[in-house]
CSV table of C-alpha atoms in Angstrom, one decimal:
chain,number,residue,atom,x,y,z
A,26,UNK,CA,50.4,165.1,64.3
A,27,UNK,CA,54.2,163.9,63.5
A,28,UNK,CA,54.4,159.9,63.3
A,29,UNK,CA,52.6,157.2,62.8
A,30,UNK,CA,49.5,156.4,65.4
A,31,UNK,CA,48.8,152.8,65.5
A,32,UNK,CA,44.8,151.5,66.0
A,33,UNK,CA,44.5,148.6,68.8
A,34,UNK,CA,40.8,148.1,67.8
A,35,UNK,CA,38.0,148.7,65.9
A,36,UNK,CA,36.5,151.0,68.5
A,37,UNK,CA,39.4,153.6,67.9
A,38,UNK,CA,39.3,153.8,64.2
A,39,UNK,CA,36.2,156.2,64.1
A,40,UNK,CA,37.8,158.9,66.5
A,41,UNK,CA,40.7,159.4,64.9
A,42,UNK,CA,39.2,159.9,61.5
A,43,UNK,CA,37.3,162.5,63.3
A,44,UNK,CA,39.2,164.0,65.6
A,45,UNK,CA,41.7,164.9,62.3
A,46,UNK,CA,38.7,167.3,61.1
A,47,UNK,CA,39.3,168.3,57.2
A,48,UNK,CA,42.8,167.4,57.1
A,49,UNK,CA,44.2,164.5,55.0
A,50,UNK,CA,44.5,161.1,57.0
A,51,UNK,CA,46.2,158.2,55.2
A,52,UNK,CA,45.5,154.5,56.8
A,53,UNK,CA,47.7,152.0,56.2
A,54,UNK,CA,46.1,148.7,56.3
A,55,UNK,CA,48.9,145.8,57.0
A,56,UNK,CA,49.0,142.3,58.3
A,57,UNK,CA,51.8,140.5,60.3
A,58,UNK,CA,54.1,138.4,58.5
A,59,UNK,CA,53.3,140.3,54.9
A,60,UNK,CA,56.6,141.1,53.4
A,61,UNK,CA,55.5,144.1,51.1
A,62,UNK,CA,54.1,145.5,54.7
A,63,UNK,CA,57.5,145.0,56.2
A,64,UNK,CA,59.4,146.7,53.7
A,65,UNK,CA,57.4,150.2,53.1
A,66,UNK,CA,56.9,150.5,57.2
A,67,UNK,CA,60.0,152.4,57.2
A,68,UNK,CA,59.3,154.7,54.2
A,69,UNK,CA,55.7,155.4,55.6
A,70,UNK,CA,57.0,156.3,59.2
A,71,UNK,CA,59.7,158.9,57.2
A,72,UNK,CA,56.3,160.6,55.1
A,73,UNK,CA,54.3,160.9,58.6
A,74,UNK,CA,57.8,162.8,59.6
A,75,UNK,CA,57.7,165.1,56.3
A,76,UNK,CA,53.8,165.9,55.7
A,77,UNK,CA,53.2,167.0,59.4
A,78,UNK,CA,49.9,168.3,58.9
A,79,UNK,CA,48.5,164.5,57.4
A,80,UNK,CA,47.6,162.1,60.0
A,81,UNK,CA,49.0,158.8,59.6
A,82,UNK,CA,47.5,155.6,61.1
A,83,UNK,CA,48.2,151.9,60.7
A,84,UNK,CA,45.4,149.0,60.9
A,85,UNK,CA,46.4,145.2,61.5
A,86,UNK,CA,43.8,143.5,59.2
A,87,UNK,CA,43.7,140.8,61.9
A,88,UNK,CA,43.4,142.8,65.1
A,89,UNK,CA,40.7,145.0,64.0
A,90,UNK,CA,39.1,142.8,61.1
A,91,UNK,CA,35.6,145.1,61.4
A,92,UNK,CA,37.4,147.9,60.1
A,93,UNK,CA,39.2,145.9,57.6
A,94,UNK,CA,35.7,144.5,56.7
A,95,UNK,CA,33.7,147.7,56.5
A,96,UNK,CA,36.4,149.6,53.9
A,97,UNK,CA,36.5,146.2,51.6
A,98,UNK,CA,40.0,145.8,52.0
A,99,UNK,CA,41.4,143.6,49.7
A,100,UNK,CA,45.1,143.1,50.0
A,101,UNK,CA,47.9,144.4,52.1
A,102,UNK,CA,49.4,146.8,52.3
A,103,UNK,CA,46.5,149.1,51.1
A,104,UNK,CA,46.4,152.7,51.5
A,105,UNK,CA,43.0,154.7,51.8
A,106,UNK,CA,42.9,158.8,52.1
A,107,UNK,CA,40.2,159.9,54.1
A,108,UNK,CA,39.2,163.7,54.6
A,109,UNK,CA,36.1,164.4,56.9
A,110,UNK,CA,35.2,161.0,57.4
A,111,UNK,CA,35.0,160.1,53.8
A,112,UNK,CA,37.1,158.3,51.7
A,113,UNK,CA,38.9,160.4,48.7
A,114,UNK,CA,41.4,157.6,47.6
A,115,UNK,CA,43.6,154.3,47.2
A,116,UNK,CA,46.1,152.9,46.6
A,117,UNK,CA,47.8,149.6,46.7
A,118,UNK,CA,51.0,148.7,46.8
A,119,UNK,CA,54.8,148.5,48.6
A,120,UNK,CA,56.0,151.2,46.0
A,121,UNK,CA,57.0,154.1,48.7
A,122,UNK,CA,57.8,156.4,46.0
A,123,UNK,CA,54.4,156.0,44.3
A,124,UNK,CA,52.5,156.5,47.4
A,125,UNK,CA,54.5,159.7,47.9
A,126,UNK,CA,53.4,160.7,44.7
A,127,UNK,CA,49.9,160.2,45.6
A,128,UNK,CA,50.2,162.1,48.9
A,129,UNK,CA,51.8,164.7,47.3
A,130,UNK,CA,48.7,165.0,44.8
A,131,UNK,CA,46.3,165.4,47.8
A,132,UNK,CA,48.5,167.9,49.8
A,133,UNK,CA,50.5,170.3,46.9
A,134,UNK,CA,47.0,171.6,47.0
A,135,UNK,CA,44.9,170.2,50.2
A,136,UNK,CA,42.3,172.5,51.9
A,137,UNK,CA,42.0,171.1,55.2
A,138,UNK,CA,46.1,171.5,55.9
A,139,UNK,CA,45.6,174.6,57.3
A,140,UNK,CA,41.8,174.2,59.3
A,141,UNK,CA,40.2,176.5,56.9
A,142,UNK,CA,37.7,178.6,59.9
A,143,UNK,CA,35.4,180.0,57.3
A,144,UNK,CA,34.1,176.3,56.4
A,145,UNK,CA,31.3,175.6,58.1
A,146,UNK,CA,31.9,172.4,60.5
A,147,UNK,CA,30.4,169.2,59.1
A,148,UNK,CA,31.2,170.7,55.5
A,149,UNK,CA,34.2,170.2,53.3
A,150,UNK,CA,36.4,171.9,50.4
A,151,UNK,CA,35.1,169.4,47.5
A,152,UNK,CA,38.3,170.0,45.3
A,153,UNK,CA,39.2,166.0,46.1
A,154,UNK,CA,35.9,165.1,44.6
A,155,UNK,CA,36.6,166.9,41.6
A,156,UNK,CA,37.4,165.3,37.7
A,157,UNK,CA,39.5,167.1,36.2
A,158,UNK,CA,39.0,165.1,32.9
A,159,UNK,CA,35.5,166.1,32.8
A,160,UNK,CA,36.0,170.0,33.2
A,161,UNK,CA,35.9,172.3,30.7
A,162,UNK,CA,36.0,175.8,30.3
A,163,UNK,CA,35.2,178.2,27.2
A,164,UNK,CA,36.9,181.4,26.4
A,165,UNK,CA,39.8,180.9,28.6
A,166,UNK,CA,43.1,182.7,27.1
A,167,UNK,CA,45.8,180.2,26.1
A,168,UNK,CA,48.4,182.0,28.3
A,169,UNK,CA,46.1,182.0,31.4
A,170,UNK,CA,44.0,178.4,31.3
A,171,UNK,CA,41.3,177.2,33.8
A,172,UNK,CA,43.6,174.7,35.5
A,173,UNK,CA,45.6,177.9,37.0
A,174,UNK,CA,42.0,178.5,38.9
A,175,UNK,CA,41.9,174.8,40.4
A,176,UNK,CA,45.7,175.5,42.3
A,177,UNK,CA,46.2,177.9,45.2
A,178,UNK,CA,48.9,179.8,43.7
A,179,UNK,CA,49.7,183.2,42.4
A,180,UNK,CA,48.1,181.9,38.9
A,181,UNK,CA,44.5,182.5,37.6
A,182,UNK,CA,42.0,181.8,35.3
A,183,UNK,CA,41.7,184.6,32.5
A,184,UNK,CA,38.9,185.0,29.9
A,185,UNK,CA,39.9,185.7,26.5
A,186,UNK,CA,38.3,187.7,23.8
A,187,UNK,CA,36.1,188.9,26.6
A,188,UNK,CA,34.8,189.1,29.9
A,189,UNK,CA,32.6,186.1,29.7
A,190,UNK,CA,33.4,182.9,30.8
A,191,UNK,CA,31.3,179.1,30.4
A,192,UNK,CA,33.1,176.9,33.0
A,193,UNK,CA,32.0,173.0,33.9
A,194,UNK,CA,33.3,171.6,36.6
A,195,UNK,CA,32.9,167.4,37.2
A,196,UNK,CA,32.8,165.6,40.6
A,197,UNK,CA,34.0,161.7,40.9
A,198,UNK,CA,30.5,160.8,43.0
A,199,UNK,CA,27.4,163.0,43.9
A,200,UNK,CA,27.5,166.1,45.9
A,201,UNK,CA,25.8,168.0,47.9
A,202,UNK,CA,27.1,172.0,47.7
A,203,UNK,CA,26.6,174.7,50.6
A,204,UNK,CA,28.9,177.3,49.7
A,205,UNK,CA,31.1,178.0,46.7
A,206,UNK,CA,34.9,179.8,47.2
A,207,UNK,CA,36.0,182.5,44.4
A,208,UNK,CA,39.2,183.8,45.5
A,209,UNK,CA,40.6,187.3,43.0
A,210,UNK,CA,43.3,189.7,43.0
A,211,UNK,CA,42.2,192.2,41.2
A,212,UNK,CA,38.5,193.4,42.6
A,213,UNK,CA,37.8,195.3,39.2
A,214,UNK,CA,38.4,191.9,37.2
A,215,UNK,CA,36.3,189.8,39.5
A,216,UNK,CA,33.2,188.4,38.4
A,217,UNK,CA,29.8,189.7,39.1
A,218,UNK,CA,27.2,188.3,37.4
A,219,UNK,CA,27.3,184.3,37.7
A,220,UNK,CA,24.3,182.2,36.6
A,221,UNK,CA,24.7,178.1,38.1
A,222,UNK,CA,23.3,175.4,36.4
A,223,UNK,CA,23.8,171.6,37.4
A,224,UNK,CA,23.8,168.7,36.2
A,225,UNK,CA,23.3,169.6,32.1
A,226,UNK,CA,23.2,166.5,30.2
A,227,UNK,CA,25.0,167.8,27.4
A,228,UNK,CA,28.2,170.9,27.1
A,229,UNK,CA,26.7,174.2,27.2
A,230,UNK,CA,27.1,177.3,24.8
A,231,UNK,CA,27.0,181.1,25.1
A,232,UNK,CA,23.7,181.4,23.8
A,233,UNK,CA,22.5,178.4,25.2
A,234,UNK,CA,23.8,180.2,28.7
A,235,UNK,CA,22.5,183.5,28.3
A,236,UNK,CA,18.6,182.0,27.8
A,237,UNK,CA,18.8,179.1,29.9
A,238,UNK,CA,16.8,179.3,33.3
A,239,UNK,CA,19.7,178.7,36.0
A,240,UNK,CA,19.4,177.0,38.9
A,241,UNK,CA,20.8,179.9,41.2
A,242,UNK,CA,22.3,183.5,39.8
A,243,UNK,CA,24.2,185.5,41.6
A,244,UNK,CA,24.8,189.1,41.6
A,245,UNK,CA,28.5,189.7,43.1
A,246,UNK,CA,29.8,192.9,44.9
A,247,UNK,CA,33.0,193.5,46.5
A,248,UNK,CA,31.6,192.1,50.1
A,249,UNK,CA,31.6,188.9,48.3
A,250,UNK,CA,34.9,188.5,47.8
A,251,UNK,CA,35.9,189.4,51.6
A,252,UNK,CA,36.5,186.5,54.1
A,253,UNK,CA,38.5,184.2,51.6
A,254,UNK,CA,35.6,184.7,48.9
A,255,UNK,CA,32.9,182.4,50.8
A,256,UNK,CA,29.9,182.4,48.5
A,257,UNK,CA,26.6,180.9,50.0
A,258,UNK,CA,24.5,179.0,47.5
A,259,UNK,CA,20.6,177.9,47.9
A,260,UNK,CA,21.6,174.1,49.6
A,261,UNK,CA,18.1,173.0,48.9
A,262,UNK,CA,19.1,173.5,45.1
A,263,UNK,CA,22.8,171.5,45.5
A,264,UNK,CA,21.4,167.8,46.9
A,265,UNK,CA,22.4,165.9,44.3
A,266,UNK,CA,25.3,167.3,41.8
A,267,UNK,CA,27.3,165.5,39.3
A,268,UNK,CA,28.4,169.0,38.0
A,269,UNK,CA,28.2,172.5,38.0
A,270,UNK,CA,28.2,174.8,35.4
A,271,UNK,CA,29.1,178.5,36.0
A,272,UNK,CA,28.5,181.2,33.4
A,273,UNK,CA,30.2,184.2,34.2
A,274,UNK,CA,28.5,186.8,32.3
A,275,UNK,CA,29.9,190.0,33.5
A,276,UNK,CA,33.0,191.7,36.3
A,277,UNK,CA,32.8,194.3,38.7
A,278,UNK,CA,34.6,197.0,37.1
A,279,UNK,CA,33.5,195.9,33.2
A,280,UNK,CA,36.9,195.0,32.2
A,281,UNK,CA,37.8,193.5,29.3
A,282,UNK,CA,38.4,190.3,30.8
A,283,UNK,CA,37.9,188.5,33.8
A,284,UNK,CA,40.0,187.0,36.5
A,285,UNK,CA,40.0,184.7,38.9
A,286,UNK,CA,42.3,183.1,41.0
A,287,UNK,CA,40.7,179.9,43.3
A,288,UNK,CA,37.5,178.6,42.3
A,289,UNK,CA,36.2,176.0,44.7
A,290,UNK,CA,33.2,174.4,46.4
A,291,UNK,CA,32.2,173.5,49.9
A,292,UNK,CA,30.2,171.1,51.1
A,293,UNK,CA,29.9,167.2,51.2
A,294,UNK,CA,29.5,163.7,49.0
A,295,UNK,CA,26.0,162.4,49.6
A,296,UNK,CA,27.4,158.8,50.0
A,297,UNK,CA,29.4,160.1,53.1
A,298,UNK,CA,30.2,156.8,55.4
A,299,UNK,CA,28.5,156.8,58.4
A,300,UNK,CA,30.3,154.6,60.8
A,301,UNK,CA,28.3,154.6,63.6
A,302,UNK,CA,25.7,152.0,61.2
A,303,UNK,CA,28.8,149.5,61.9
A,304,UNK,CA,28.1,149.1,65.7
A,305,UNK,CA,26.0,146.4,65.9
A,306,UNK,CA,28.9,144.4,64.4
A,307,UNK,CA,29.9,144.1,68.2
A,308,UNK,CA,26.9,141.8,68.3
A,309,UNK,CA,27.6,138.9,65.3
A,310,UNK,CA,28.8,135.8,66.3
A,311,UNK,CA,32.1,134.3,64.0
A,312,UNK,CA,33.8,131.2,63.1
A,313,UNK,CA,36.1,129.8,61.4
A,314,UNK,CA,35.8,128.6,57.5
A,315,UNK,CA,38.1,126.4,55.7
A,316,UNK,CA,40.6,127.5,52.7
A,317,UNK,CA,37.8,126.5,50.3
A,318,UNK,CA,34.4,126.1,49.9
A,319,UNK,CA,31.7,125.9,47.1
A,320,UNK,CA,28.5,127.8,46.2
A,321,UNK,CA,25.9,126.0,44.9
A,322,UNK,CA,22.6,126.8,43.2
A,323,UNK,CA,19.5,126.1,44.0
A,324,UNK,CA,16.1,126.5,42.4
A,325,UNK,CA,14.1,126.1,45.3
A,326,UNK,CA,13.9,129.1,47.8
A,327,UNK,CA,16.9,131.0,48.7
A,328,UNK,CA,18.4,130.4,51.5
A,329,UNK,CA,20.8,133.1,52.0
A,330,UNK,CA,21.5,136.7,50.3
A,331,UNK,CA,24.5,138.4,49.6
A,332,UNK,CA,25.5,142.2,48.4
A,333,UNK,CA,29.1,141.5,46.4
A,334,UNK,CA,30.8,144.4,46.6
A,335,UNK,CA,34.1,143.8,44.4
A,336,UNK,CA,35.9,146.6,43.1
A,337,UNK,CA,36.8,145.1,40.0
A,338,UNK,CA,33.6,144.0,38.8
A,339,UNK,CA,31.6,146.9,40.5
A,340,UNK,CA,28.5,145.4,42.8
A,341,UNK,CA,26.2,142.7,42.4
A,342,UNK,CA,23.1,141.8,44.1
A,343,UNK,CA,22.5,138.5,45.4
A,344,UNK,CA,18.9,137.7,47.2
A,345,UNK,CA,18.9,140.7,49.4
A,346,UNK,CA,20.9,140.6,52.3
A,347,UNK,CA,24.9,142.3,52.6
A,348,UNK,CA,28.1,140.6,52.4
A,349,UNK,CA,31.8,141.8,51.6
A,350,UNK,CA,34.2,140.5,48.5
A,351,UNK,CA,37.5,140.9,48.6
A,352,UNK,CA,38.5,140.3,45.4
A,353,UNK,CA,42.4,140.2,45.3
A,354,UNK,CA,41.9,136.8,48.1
A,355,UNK,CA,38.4,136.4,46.5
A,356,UNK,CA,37.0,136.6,50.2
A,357,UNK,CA,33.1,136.3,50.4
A,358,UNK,CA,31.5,137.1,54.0
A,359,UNK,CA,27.9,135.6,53.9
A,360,UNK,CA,24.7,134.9,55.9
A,361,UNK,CA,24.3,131.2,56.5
A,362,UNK,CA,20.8,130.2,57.8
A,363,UNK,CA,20.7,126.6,56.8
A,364,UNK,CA,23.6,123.6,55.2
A,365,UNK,CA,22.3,124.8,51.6
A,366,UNK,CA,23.3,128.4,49.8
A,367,UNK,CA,22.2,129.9,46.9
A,368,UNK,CA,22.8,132.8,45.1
A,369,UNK,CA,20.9,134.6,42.9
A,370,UNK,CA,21.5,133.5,38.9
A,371,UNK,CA,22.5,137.1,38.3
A,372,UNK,CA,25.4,137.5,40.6
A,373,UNK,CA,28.8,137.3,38.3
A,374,UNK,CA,31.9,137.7,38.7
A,375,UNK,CA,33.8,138.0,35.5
A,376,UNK,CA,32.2,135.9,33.0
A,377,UNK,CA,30.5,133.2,35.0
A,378,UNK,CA,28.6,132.8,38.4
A,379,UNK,CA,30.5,132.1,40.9
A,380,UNK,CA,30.7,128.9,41.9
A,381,UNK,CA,33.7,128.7,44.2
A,382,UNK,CA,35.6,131.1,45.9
A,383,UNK,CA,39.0,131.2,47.8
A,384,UNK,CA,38.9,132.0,50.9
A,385,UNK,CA,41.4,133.5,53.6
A,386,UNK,CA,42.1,130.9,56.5
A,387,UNK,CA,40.8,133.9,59.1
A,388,UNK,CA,37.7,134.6,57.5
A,389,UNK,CA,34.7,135.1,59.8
A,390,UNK,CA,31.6,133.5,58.8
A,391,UNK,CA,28.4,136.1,60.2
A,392,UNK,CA,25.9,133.7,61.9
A,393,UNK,CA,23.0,135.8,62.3
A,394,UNK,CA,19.7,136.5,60.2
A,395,UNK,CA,19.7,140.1,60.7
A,396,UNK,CA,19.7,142.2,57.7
A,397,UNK,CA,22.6,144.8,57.6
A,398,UNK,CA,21.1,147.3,55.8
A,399,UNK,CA,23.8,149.8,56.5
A,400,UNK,CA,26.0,148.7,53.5
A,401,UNK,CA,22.9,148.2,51.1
């Protein structure tokens, strides 16, 4: 897709996300009459035009305020990366040669820019979901490091002072892992006896890896490594993984060291968005608030709940019910269901409760008792 497809309305936003499959899709959220908006539309219309394989849409904050709701939007122009469905990144700002920079960081190595066919649909390549900062490998050589494995490149991952190899890999957010990809070179180098362990509260040794019980092992041949290396893993096992920890304990050919080129892992994040809970959205009733109004506290019974979610300040539970904060205009969307609020003595924002918050001219006020437990 080559340009930039504008959404007329919340109902549209949810196809295009998944009609784009596992390729990258960068939203642009914007608002008429917002200067910074104005002056990077050019710059983002020339990188729809130069990254082909990215779908690029546009959002008017105003015209399809559910959608702008439902991914906490804050300010404008925002930028959110989406692959699958799911949302990988942000970021914030009229700097066109910083968003480049963080498009460029998705695509130099993105999995879905060429449809991968060996990933299962409904799955993903999890490398977006993966911290770098909290991987680690052991008996890597210096020449040949473990980032060389992470890029799709004629690089690779080498062992060292022998074929073994302890590797840790992080993820952002919980996973849940179907399949993992080892992609080699040199068949004879390849590894062949893995043993998977997740989620290990502390860094792993040698000898704590060769006695450990694993959660999976796998014994390799060269079959493995045919059809782009697609390695299926017990799912049952992967529901909930923080991290993985792969000890490579021998190769096919007992080289002297090991080698390997891609190392990657499919499947999906367990908090995956699913849109369709937004529908009944259709169905609230909105008015108008004023620039400002105040919260106040009450001992006696609440009378409304909230869910803060503020990116800032992380999320805070107020009596029980769901509401969005926008922190950047300090925007609160709350049930009402009588003249007097309260919110729960725990809810803070910064170093105090909030007591007043400013609020954007257009903000829709939900009128309904329903409980939306699709953002709880």
């Amino acid at each position: 897709m080559v340009g930039v497809k504008v959404i007329g309305s919340d109902s549209e936003f949810q196809p295009e996300l998944t009609g784009a499959g596992s390729r990258l899709v960068v939203v642009k959220f914007t608002m008429a009459g917002c200067r910074p908006c104005v002056r990077i539309a050019p710059a983002f219309t020339m990188l729809s035009n130069k990254y082909p394989h990215v779908v690029f849409l546009e959002v008017d904050v105003h015209v399809c305020q559910g959608t702008a709701a439902a991914n906490n939007i804050s300010a404008t122009p925002t930028f959110l990366f989406f692959r699958n469905k799911v949302r990988v990144d942000l970021y914030q700002g009229a700097d066109s040669s910083g968003l480049e920079d963080k498009i460029k960081q998705h695509v130099e190595n993105d999995p879905g820019s060429n449809e991968d066919s060996d990933i299962p649909k409904g799955y993903m390549d999890l490398m977006p979901f993966v911290n770098k900062a909290g991987c680690e490998c052991l008996n890597e050589s210096d020449d040949c490091g473990f980032d060389n494995c992470l890029i799709k490149d004629s690089t690779y991952l080498e062992s060292d002072c022998d074929e073994q190899l302890l590797i840790t890999i992080a993820f952002n957010q919980p996973v849940k892992l179907f399949s993992m990809k080892m992609q080699v070179s040199v068949l004879a180098q390849a590894p062949k006896c893995v043993k998977i362990f997740i989620n290990l509260p502390h860094s792993m040794d040698f000898d704590d890896a060769e006695r450990s019980e694993p959660t999976q092992t796998l014994d390799l041949s060269e079959e493995d490594y045919k059809d782009e290396g697609l390695i299926s893993l017990r799912y049952v096992k992967f529901q909930n993984v923080n991290s993985v920890t792969l000890f490579i304990k021998s190769n096919l050919g007992d080289e002297e060291t090991t080698k390997v080129n891609y190392l990657t892992f499919i499947g999906t994040p367990v908090q995956a968005t699913n849109m369709n809970d937004f529908k009944r959205e259709r169905n609230w009733q909105f008015r108008r608030l004023p620039q400002f109004y105040e919260l106040k506290f009450s001992n006696e019974g609440a009378v409304f709940a909230a869910f803060i979610v503020c990116p800032q300040y992380e999320a805070y539970m107020a009596v029980g019910q769901v509401v969005g904060c926008l922190y950047t205009m300090a925007v609160l969307q709350a049930y009402q269901t009588d003249l007097h609020w309260e919110l729960d003595e725990e809810v803070k924002m910064g170093n105090g409760k909030v007591r007043e918050l400013h609020c954007a001219s257009d903000l829709a006020l939900r009128d309904t008792k329903e409980t939306c437990s699709a953002m709880q």
